[in-house]
Amino acid sequence: MGKRILVLGGNGILGRRISRAIATMPSAECVIGGRGRRHAGGYEITNTTALTVNIQDPASLRQALGGVFAVVNAVGTDQAHDYTVAETCTGLGIH
């Protein structure tokens, strides 16, 4: 098992592409985070796990970040001016 990388917005078009790429890395464990609990198998992505996370809920976000080495934020562009994810990750020492 490699370093856990959380892909927020992993159920979207961009997030799925990123998740597929991470899932091929032997040194990484891809975790797909989204608003709804869609399992990665539905997108034919192997070597992934899925979880529900609401990035606008600090408790939900902190829980999803447990044990994570790095985060890729692929959440829609309507969230572009919200720095909650970046600030929370910085505070926890997550890349």
Backbone atoms as SQL, in Angstrom:
CREATE TABLE atoms (id INTEGER PRIMARY KEY, chain TEXT, resi INTEGER, resn TEXT, atom TEXT, x REAL, y REAL, z REAL);
INSERT INTO atoms VALUES
  (1, 'A', 1, 'MET', 'N', 0.846, -1.178, 0.000),
  (2, 'A', 1, 'MET', 'CA', 0.000, 0.000, 0.000),
  (3, 'A', 1, 'MET', 'C', 0.895, 1.246, 0.000),
  (4, 'A', 2, 'GLY', 'N', 0.576, 2.185, -0.875),
  (5, 'A', 2, 'GLY', 'CA', 1.381, 3.393, -1.011),
  (6, 'A', 2, 'GLY', 'C', 0.794, 4.566, -0.248),
  (7, 'A', 3, 'LYS', 'N', 1.296, 5.717, -0.558),
  (8, 'A', 3, 'LYS', 'CA', 0.813, 6.949, 0.066),
  (9, 'A', 3, 'LYS', 'C', -0.590, 7.242, -0.435),
  (10, 'A', 4, 'ARG', 'N', -1.464, 7.618, 0.506),
  (11, 'A', 4, 'ARG', 'CA', -2.861, 7.904, 0.152),
  (12, 'A', 4, 'ARG', 'C', -2.973, 9.284, -0.502),
  (13, 'A', 5, 'ILE', 'N', -3.555, 9.300, -1.683),
  (14, 'A', 5, 'ILE', 'CA', -3.805, 10.554, -2.391),
  (15, 'A', 5, 'ILE', 'C', -5.307, 10.679, -2.578),
  (16, 'A', 6, 'LEU', 'N', -5.865, 11.742, -2.037),
  (17, 'A', 6, 'LEU', 'CA', -7.300, 12.006, -2.100),
  (18, 'A', 6, 'LEU', 'C', -7.593, 12.912, -3.286),
  (19, 'A', 7, 'VAL', 'N', -8.495, 12.473, -4.158),
  (20, 'A', 7, 'VAL', 'CA', -8.921, 13.285, -5.297),
  (21, 'A', 7, 'VAL', 'C', -10.317, 13.808, -4.987),
  (22, 'A', 8, 'LEU', 'N', -10.394, 15.086, -4.600),
  (23, 'A', 8, 'LEU', 'CA', -11.687, 15.708, -4.357),
  (24, 'A', 8, 'LEU', 'C', -12.327, 16.036, -5.698),
  (25, 'A', 9, 'GLY', 'N', -13.613, 15.764, -5.821),
  (26, 'A', 9, 'GLY', 'CA', -14.261, 15.925, -7.114),
  (27, 'A', 9, 'GLY', 'C', -13.910, 14.770, -8.034),
  (28, 'A', 10, 'GLY', 'N', -13.543, 13.656, -7.447),
  (29, 'A', 10, 'GLY', 'CA', -13.092, 12.500, -8.211),
  (30, 'A', 10, 'GLY', 'C', -14.154, 11.829, -9.048),
  (31, 'A', 11, 'ASN', 'N', -15.409, 12.208, -8.877),
  (32, 'A', 11, 'ASN', 'CA', -16.486, 11.646, -9.688),
  (33, 'A', 11, 'ASN', 'C', -16.739, 12.453, -10.952),
  (34, 'A', 12, 'GLY', 'N', -16.101, 13.601, -11.084),
  (35, 'A', 12, 'GLY', 'CA', -16.299, 14.453, -12.254),
  (36, 'A', 12, 'GLY', 'C', -15.405, 14.045, -13.420),
  (37, 'A', 13, 'ILE', 'N', -15.544, 14.749, -14.504),
  (38, 'A', 13, 'ILE', 'CA', -14.795, 14.420, -15.721),
  (39, 'A', 13, 'ILE', 'C', -13.290, 14.529, -15.484),
  (40, 'A', 14, 'LEU', 'N', -12.838, 15.656, -14.987),
  (41, 'A', 14, 'LEU', 'CA', -11.410, 15.844, -14.727),
  (42, 'A', 14, 'LEU', 'C', -10.935, 14.927, -13.603),
  (43, 'A', 15, 'GLY', 'N', -11.710, 14.843, -12.539),
  (44, 'A', 15, 'GLY', 'CA', -11.338, 14.014, -11.393),
  (45, 'A', 15, 'GLY', 'C', -11.170, 12.547, -11.737),
  (46, 'A', 16, 'ARG', 'N', -12.027, 12.030, -12.634),
  (47, 'A', 16, 'ARG', 'CA', -11.899, 10.633, -13.060),
  (48, 'A', 16, 'ARG', 'C', -10.590, 10.404, -13.810),
  (49, 'A', 17, 'ARG', 'N', -10.233, 11.347, -14.656),
  (50, 'A', 17, 'ARG', 'CA', -8.970, 11.205, -15.407),
  (51, 'A', 17, 'ARG', 'C', -7.775, 11.198, -14.460),
  (52, 'A', 18, 'ILE', 'N', -7.807, 12.104, -13.498),
  (53, 'A', 18, 'ILE', 'CA', -6.725, 12.174, -12.511),
  (54, 'A', 18, 'ILE', 'C', -6.686, 10.889, -11.685),
  (55, 'A', 19, 'SER', 'N', -7.848, 10.416, -11.256),
  (56, 'A', 19, 'SER', 'CA', -7.920, 9.196, -10.445),
  (57, 'A', 19, 'SER', 'C', -7.372, 7.995, -11.196),
  (58, 'A', 20, 'ARG', 'N', -7.706, 7.888, -12.462),
  (59, 'A', 20, 'ARG', 'CA', -7.178, 6.773, -13.275),
  (60, 'A', 20, 'ARG', 'C', -5.648, 6.815, -13.322),
  (61, 'A', 21, 'ALA', 'N', -5.103, 8.007, -13.486),
  (62, 'A', 21, 'ALA', 'CA', -3.638, 8.136, -13.554),
  (63, 'A', 21, 'ALA', 'C', -2.993, 7.758, -12.223),
  (64, 'A', 22, 'ILE', 'N', -3.556, 8.236, -11.130),
  (65, 'A', 22, 'ILE', 'CA', -2.996, 7.929, -9.806),
  (66, 'A', 22, 'ILE', 'C', -3.108, 6.438, -9.510),
  (67, 'A', 23, 'ALA', 'N', -4.216, 5.828, -9.911),
  (68, 'A', 23, 'ALA', 'CA', -4.450, 4.402, -9.635),
  (69, 'A', 23, 'ALA', 'C', -3.402, 3.498, -10.292),
  (70, 'A', 24, 'THR', 'N', -2.742, 3.984, -11.326),
  (71, 'A', 24, 'THR', 'CA', -1.711, 3.174, -11.990),
  (72, 'A', 24, 'THR', 'C', -0.355, 3.266, -11.301),
  (73, 'A', 25, 'MET', 'N', -0.223, 4.161, -10.348),
  (74, 'A', 25, 'MET', 'CA', 1.059, 4.364, -9.661),
  (75, 'A', 25, 'MET', 'C', 1.200, 3.343, -8.529),
  (76, 'A', 26, 'PRO', 'N', 2.207, 2.491, -8.571),
  (77, 'A', 26, 'PRO', 'CA', 2.367, 1.489, -7.521),
  (78, 'A', 26, 'PRO', 'C', 2.672, 2.094, -6.147),
  (79, 'A', 27, 'SER', 'N', 3.174, 3.305, -6.119),
  (80, 'A', 27, 'SER', 'CA', 3.531, 3.924, -4.840),
  (81, 'A', 27, 'SER', 'C', 2.392, 4.751, -4.247),
  (82, 'A', 28, 'ALA', 'N', 1.197, 4.688, -4.850),
  (83, 'A', 28, 'ALA', 'CA', 0.075, 5.510, -4.383),
  (84, 'A', 28, 'ALA', 'C', -1.180, 4.672, -4.182),
  (85, 'A', 29, 'GLU', 'N', -1.994, 5.116, -3.238),
  (86, 'A', 29, 'GLU', 'CA', -3.332, 4.571, -3.025),
  (87, 'A', 29, 'GLU', 'C', -4.305, 5.694, -3.343),
  (88, 'A', 30, 'CYS', 'N', -5.122, 5.533, -4.359),
  (89, 'A', 30, 'CYS', 'CA', -6.047, 6.583, -4.794),
  (90, 'A', 30, 'CYS', 'C', -7.358, 6.495, -4.027),
  (91, 'A', 31, 'VAL', 'N', -7.750, 7.609, -3.419),
  (92, 'A', 31, 'VAL', 'CA', -9.029, 7.710, -2.724),
  (93, 'A', 31, 'VAL', 'C', -9.859, 8.754, -3.457),
  (94, 'A', 32, 'ILE', 'N', -11.023, 8.338, -3.951),
  (95, 'A', 32, 'ILE', 'CA', -11.894, 9.236, -4.693),
  (96, 'A', 32, 'ILE', 'C', -12.912, 9.826, -3.723),
  (97, 'A', 33, 'GLY', 'N', -12.884, 11.148, -3.577),
  (98, 'A', 33, 'GLY', 'CA', -13.804, 11.835, -2.677),
  (99, 'A', 33, 'GLY', 'C', -14.814, 12.645, -3.468),
  (100, 'A', 34, 'GLY', 'N', -16.085, 12.477, -3.130),
  (101, 'A', 34, 'GLY', 'CA', -17.124, 13.224, -3.813),
  (102, 'A', 34, 'GLY', 'C', -18.324, 13.448, -2.914),
  (103, 'A', 35, 'ARG', 'N', -19.272, 14.241, -3.404),
  (104, 'A', 35, 'ARG', 'CA', -20.478, 14.540, -2.621),
  (105, 'A', 35, 'ARG', 'C', -21.355, 13.322, -2.438),
  (106, 'A', 36, 'GLY', 'N', -21.380, 12.448, -3.434),
  (107, 'A', 36, 'GLY', 'CA', -22.176, 11.227, -3.351),
  (108, 'A', 36, 'GLY', 'C', -21.265, 10.030, -3.339),
  (109, 'A', 37, 'ARG', 'N', -21.696, 8.969, -2.717),
  (110, 'A', 37, 'ARG', 'CA', -20.832, 7.785, -2.610),
  (111, 'A', 37, 'ARG', 'C', -20.995, 6.915, -3.856),
  (112, 'A', 38, 'ARG', 'N', -20.282, 7.280, -4.901),
  (113, 'A', 38, 'ARG', 'CA', -20.227, 6.470, -6.116),
  (114, 'A', 38, 'ARG', 'C', -18.962, 5.638, -6.025),
  (115, 'A', 39, 'HIS', 'N', -19.111, 4.382, -6.235),
  (116, 'A', 39, 'HIS', 'CA', -17.930, 3.521, -6.141),
  (117, 'A', 39, 'HIS', 'C', -17.094, 3.624, -7.403),
  (118, 'A', 40, 'ALA', 'N', -15.805, 3.582, -7.226),
  (119, 'A', 40, 'ALA', 'CA', -14.873, 3.736, -8.335),
  (120, 'A', 40, 'ALA', 'C', -15.092, 2.681, -9.408),
  (121, 'A', 41, 'GLY', 'N', -15.533, 1.500, -9.033),
  (122, 'A', 41, 'GLY', 'CA', -15.768, 0.453, -10.014),
  (123, 'A', 41, 'GLY', 'C', -16.769, 0.851, -11.078),
  (124, 'A', 42, 'GLY', 'N', -17.658, 1.769, -10.762),
  (125, 'A', 42, 'GLY', 'CA', -18.629, 2.241, -11.736),
  (126, 'A', 42, 'GLY', 'C', -17.976, 2.968, -12.890),
  (127, 'A', 43, 'TYR', 'N', -16.765, 3.413, -12.701),
  (128, 'A', 43, 'TYR', 'CA', -16.017, 4.092, -13.757),
  (129, 'A', 43, 'TYR', 'C', -14.876, 3.230, -14.266),
  (130, 'A', 44, 'GLU', 'N', -14.896, 1.943, -13.883),
  (131, 'A', 44, 'GLU', 'CA', -13.867, 0.997, -14.293),
  (132, 'A', 44, 'GLU', 'C', -12.469, 1.451, -13.877),
  (133, 'A', 45, 'ILE', 'N', -12.376, 1.986, -12.683),
  (134, 'A', 45, 'ILE', 'CA', -11.084, 2.384, -12.132),
  (135, 'A', 45, 'ILE', 'C', -10.750, 1.393, -11.028),
  (136, 'A', 46, 'THR', 'N', -9.689, 0.627, -11.235),
  (137, 'A', 46, 'THR', 'CA', -9.282, -0.340, -10.221),
  (138, 'A', 46, 'THR', 'C', -8.292, 0.310, -9.266),
  (139, 'A', 47, 'ASN', 'N', -8.042, -0.354, -8.157),
  (140, 'A', 47, 'ASN', 'CA', -7.084, 0.108, -7.149),
  (141, 'A', 47, 'ASN', 'C', -7.474, 1.451, -6.535),
  (142, 'A', 48, 'THR', 'N', -8.753, 1.665, -6.329),
  (143, 'A', 48, 'THR', 'CA', -9.210, 2.898, -5.695),
  (144, 'A', 48, 'THR', 'C', -10.221, 2.566, -4.607),
  (145, 'A', 49, 'THR', 'N', -10.403, 3.517, -3.716),
  (146, 'A', 49, 'THR', 'CA', -11.499, 3.465, -2.756),
  (147, 'A', 49, 'THR', 'C', -12.282, 4.762, -2.910),
  (148, 'A', 50, 'ALA', 'N', -13.517, 4.763, -2.446),
  (149, 'A', 50, 'ALA', 'CA', -14.363, 5.947, -2.582),
  (150, 'A', 50, 'ALA', 'C', -14.914, 6.340, -1.217),
  (151, 'A', 51, 'LEU', 'N', -15.103, 7.627, -1.030),
  (152, 'A', 51, 'LEU', 'CA', -15.722, 8.112, 0.196),
  (153, 'A', 51, 'LEU', 'C', -16.533, 9.367, -0.103),
  (154, 'A', 52, 'THR', 'N', -17.472, 9.631, 0.786),
  (155, 'A', 52, 'THR', 'CA', -18.292, 10.830, 0.674),
  (156, 'A', 52, 'THR', 'C', -17.647, 11.931, 1.498),
  (157, 'A', 53, 'VAL', 'N', -17.499, 13.100, 0.888),
  (158, 'A', 53, 'VAL', 'CA', -16.922, 14.243, 1.601),
  (159, 'A', 53, 'VAL', 'C', -17.597, 15.524, 1.118),
  (160, 'A', 54, 'ASN', 'N', -17.899, 16.375, 2.077),
  (161, 'A', 54, 'ASN', 'CA', -18.457, 17.692, 1.775),
  (162, 'A', 54, 'ASN', 'C', -17.377, 18.708, 2.125),
  (163, 'A', 55, 'ILE', 'N', -16.760, 19.312, 1.118),
  (164, 'A', 55, 'ILE', 'CA', -15.647, 20.223, 1.389),
  (165, 'A', 55, 'ILE', 'C', -16.092, 21.519, 2.058),
  (166, 'A', 56, 'GLN', 'N', -17.396, 21.777, 2.080),
  (167, 'A', 56, 'GLN', 'CA', -17.897, 22.976, 2.753),
  (168, 'A', 56, 'GLN', 'C', -18.229, 22.721, 4.214),
  (169, 'A', 57, 'ASP', 'N', -18.071, 21.475, 4.642),
  (170, 'A', 57, 'ASP', 'CA', -18.288, 21.089, 6.038),
  (171, 'A', 57, 'ASP', 'C', -16.927, 20.749, 6.636),
  (172, 'A', 58, 'PRO', 'N', -16.400, 21.622, 7.516),
  (173, 'A', 58, 'PRO', 'CA', -15.051, 21.404, 8.056),
  (174, 'A', 58, 'PRO', 'C', -14.847, 20.030, 8.700),
  (175, 'A', 59, 'ALA', 'N', -15.842, 19.526, 9.406),
  (176, 'A', 59, 'ALA', 'CA', -15.702, 18.215, 10.056),
  (177, 'A', 59, 'ALA', 'C', -15.602, 17.103, 9.015),
  (178, 'A', 60, 'SER', 'N', -16.420, 17.172, 7.981),
  (179, 'A', 60, 'SER', 'CA', -16.383, 16.181, 6.907),
  (180, 'A', 60, 'SER', 'C', -15.044, 16.220, 6.184),
  (181, 'A', 61, 'LEU', 'N', -14.556, 17.413, 5.914),
  (182, 'A', 61, 'LEU', 'CA', -13.278, 17.567, 5.231),
  (183, 'A', 61, 'LEU', 'C', -12.137, 17.011, 6.071),
  (184, 'A', 62, 'ARG', 'N', -12.086, 17.367, 7.356),
  (185, 'A', 62, 'ARG', 'CA', -11.025, 16.876, 8.233),
  (186, 'A', 62, 'ARG', 'C', -11.046, 15.351, 8.337),
  (187, 'A', 63, 'GLN', 'N', -12.231, 14.784, 8.403),
  (188, 'A', 63, 'GLN', 'CA', -12.346, 13.327, 8.488),
  (189, 'A', 63, 'GLN', 'C', -11.797, 12.676, 7.213),
  (190, 'A', 64, 'ALA', 'N', -12.121, 13.233, 6.062),
  (191, 'A', 64, 'ALA', 'CA', -11.639, 12.683, 4.787),
  (192, 'A', 64, 'ALA', 'C', -10.122, 12.793, 4.658),
  (193, 'A', 65, 'LEU', 'N', -9.532, 13.781, 5.310),
  (194, 'A', 65, 'LEU', 'CA', -8.094, 14.014, 5.206),
  (195, 'A', 65, 'LEU', 'C', -7.262, 13.123, 6.127),
  (196, 'A', 66, 'GLY', 'N', -7.910, 12.363, 6.977),
  (197, 'A', 66, 'GLY', 'CA', -7.191, 11.481, 7.890),
  (198, 'A', 66, 'GLY', 'C', -6.317, 10.481, 7.149),
  (199, 'A', 67, 'GLY', 'N', -5.031, 10.472, 7.427),
  (200, 'A', 67, 'GLY', 'CA', -4.107, 9.534, 6.825),
  (201, 'A', 67, 'GLY', 'C', -3.722, 9.828, 5.385),
  (202, 'A', 68, 'VAL', 'N', -4.080, 11.013, 4.911),
  (203, 'A', 68, 'VAL', 'CA', -3.807, 11.375, 3.519),
  (204, 'A', 68, 'VAL', 'C', -2.455, 12.075, 3.407),
  (205, 'A', 69, 'PHE', 'N', -1.690, 11.707, 2.380),
  (206, 'A', 69, 'PHE', 'CA', -0.400, 12.335, 2.107),
  (207, 'A', 69, 'PHE', 'C', -0.567, 13.594, 1.258),
  (208, 'A', 70, 'ALA', 'N', -1.443, 13.505, 0.238),
  (209, 'A', 70, 'ALA', 'CA', -1.627, 14.630, -0.687),
  (210, 'A', 70, 'ALA', 'C', -3.076, 14.693, -1.158),
  (211, 'A', 71, 'VAL', 'N', -3.474, 15.882, -1.600),
  (212, 'A', 71, 'VAL', 'CA', -4.836, 16.110, -2.098),
  (213, 'A', 71, 'VAL', 'C', -4.761, 16.747, -3.477),
  (214, 'A', 72, 'VAL', 'N', -5.615, 16.259, -4.376),
  (215, 'A', 72, 'VAL', 'CA', -5.830, 16.908, -5.668),
  (216, 'A', 72, 'VAL', 'C', -7.256, 17.441, -5.614),
  (217, 'A', 73, 'ASN', 'N', -7.412, 18.748, -5.746),
  (218, 'A', 73, 'ASN', 'CA', -8.743, 19.351, -5.697),
  (219, 'A', 73, 'ASN', 'C', -9.249, 19.562, -7.118),
  (220, 'A', 74, 'ALA', 'N', -10.125, 18.649, -7.553),
  (221, 'A', 74, 'ALA', 'CA', -10.710, 18.724, -8.890),
  (222, 'A', 74, 'ALA', 'C', -12.177, 19.123, -8.816),
  (223, 'A', 75, 'VAL', 'N', -12.532, 19.817, -7.745),
  (224, 'A', 75, 'VAL', 'CA', -13.903, 20.289, -7.575),
  (225, 'A', 75, 'VAL', 'C', -14.171, 21.382, -8.595),
  (226, 'A', 76, 'GLY', 'N', -15.404, 21.497, -9.028),
  (227, 'A', 76, 'GLY', 'CA', -15.799, 22.441, -10.074),
  (228, 'A', 76, 'GLY', 'C', -15.289, 23.857, -9.887),
  (229, 'A', 77, 'THR', 'N', -15.259, 24.581, -10.985),
  (230, 'A', 77, 'THR', 'CA', -14.710, 25.940, -10.985),
  (231, 'A', 77, 'THR', 'C', -15.536, 26.924, -10.168),
  (232, 'A', 78, 'ASP', 'N', -16.763, 26.567, -9.819),
  (233, 'A', 78, 'ASP', 'CA', -17.556, 27.463, -8.985),
  (234, 'A', 78, 'ASP', 'C', -16.985, 27.584, -7.581),
  (235, 'A', 79, 'GLN', 'N', -16.043, 26.733, -7.235),
  (236, 'A', 79, 'GLN', 'CA', -15.387, 26.768, -5.928),
  (237, 'A', 79, 'GLN', 'C', -14.037, 27.475, -5.996),
  (238, 'A', 80, 'ALA', 'N', -13.745, 28.118, -7.110),
  (239, 'A', 80, 'ALA', 'CA', -12.409, 28.657, -7.378),
  (240, 'A', 80, 'ALA', 'C', -11.907, 29.649, -6.338),
  (241, 'A', 81, 'HIS', 'N', -12.785, 30.393, -5.708),
  (242, 'A', 81, 'HIS', 'CA', -12.337, 31.413, -4.761),
  (243, 'A', 81, 'HIS', 'C', -12.499, 30.983, -3.308),
  (244, 'A', 82, 'ASP', 'N', -12.719, 29.714, -3.095),
  (245, 'A', 82, 'ASP', 'CA', -12.859, 29.177, -1.748),
  (246, 'A', 82, 'ASP', 'C', -11.559, 28.447, -1.406),
  (247, 'A', 83, 'TYR', 'N', -10.861, 28.931, -0.400),
  (248, 'A', 83, 'TYR', 'CA', -9.556, 28.378, -0.034),
  (249, 'A', 83, 'TYR', 'C', -9.629, 27.418, 1.152),
  (250, 'A', 84, 'THR', 'N', -10.830, 26.953, 1.485),
  (251, 'A', 84, 'THR', 'CA', -11.008, 26.080, 2.640),
  (252, 'A', 84, 'THR', 'C', -10.159, 24.826, 2.533),
  (253, 'A', 85, 'VAL', 'N', -10.175, 24.173, 1.382),
  (254, 'A', 85, 'VAL', 'CA', -9.406, 22.929, 1.215),
  (255, 'A', 85, 'VAL', 'C', -7.922, 23.215, 1.370),
  (256, 'A', 86, 'ALA', 'N', -7.408, 24.227, 0.691),
  (257, 'A', 86, 'ALA', 'CA', -5.982, 24.548, 0.761),
  (258, 'A', 86, 'ALA', 'C', -5.562, 24.921, 2.175),
  (259, 'A', 87, 'GLU', 'N', -6.359, 25.732, 2.832),
  (260, 'A', 87, 'GLU', 'CA', -6.027, 26.153, 4.194),
  (261, 'A', 87, 'GLU', 'C', -6.078, 24.989, 5.176),
  (262, 'A', 88, 'THR', 'N', -7.065, 24.113, 5.030),
  (263, 'A', 88, 'THR', 'CA', -7.170, 22.974, 5.927),
  (264, 'A', 88, 'THR', 'C', -6.001, 22.027, 5.714),
  (265, 'A', 89, 'CYS', 'N', -5.663, 21.758, 4.459),
  (266, 'A', 89, 'CYS', 'CA', -4.521, 20.881, 4.167),
  (267, 'A', 89, 'CYS', 'C', -3.223, 21.465, 4.713),
  (268, 'A', 90, 'THR', 'N', -3.021, 22.760, 4.523),
  (269, 'A', 90, 'THR', 'CA', -1.817, 23.410, 5.024),
  (270, 'A', 90, 'THR', 'C', -1.727, 23.266, 6.547),
  (271, 'A', 91, 'GLY', 'N', -2.842, 23.493, 7.211),
  (272, 'A', 91, 'GLY', 'CA', -2.876, 23.376, 8.672),
  (273, 'A', 91, 'GLY', 'C', -2.566, 21.984, 9.173),
  (274, 'A', 92, 'LEU', 'N', -2.860, 20.970, 8.363),
  (275, 'A', 92, 'LEU', 'CA', -2.621, 19.583, 8.750),
  (276, 'A', 92, 'LEU', 'C', -1.311, 19.034, 8.196),
  (277, 'A', 93, 'GLY', 'N', -0.588, 19.842, 7.436),
  (278, 'A', 93, 'GLY', 'CA', 0.682, 19.406, 6.857),
  (279, 'A', 93, 'GLY', 'C', 0.525, 18.456, 5.685),
  (280, 'A', 94, 'ILE', 'N', -0.588, 18.572, 4.974),
  (281, 'A', 94, 'ILE', 'CA', -0.859, 17.712, 3.828),
  (282, 'A', 94, 'ILE', 'C', -0.506, 18.454, 2.553),
  (283, 'A', 95, 'HIS', 'N', 0.105, 17.758, 1.620),
  (284, 'A', 95, 'HIS', 'CA', 0.501, 18.359, 0.340),
  (285, 'A', 95, 'HIS', 'C', -0.718, 18.622, -0.516);
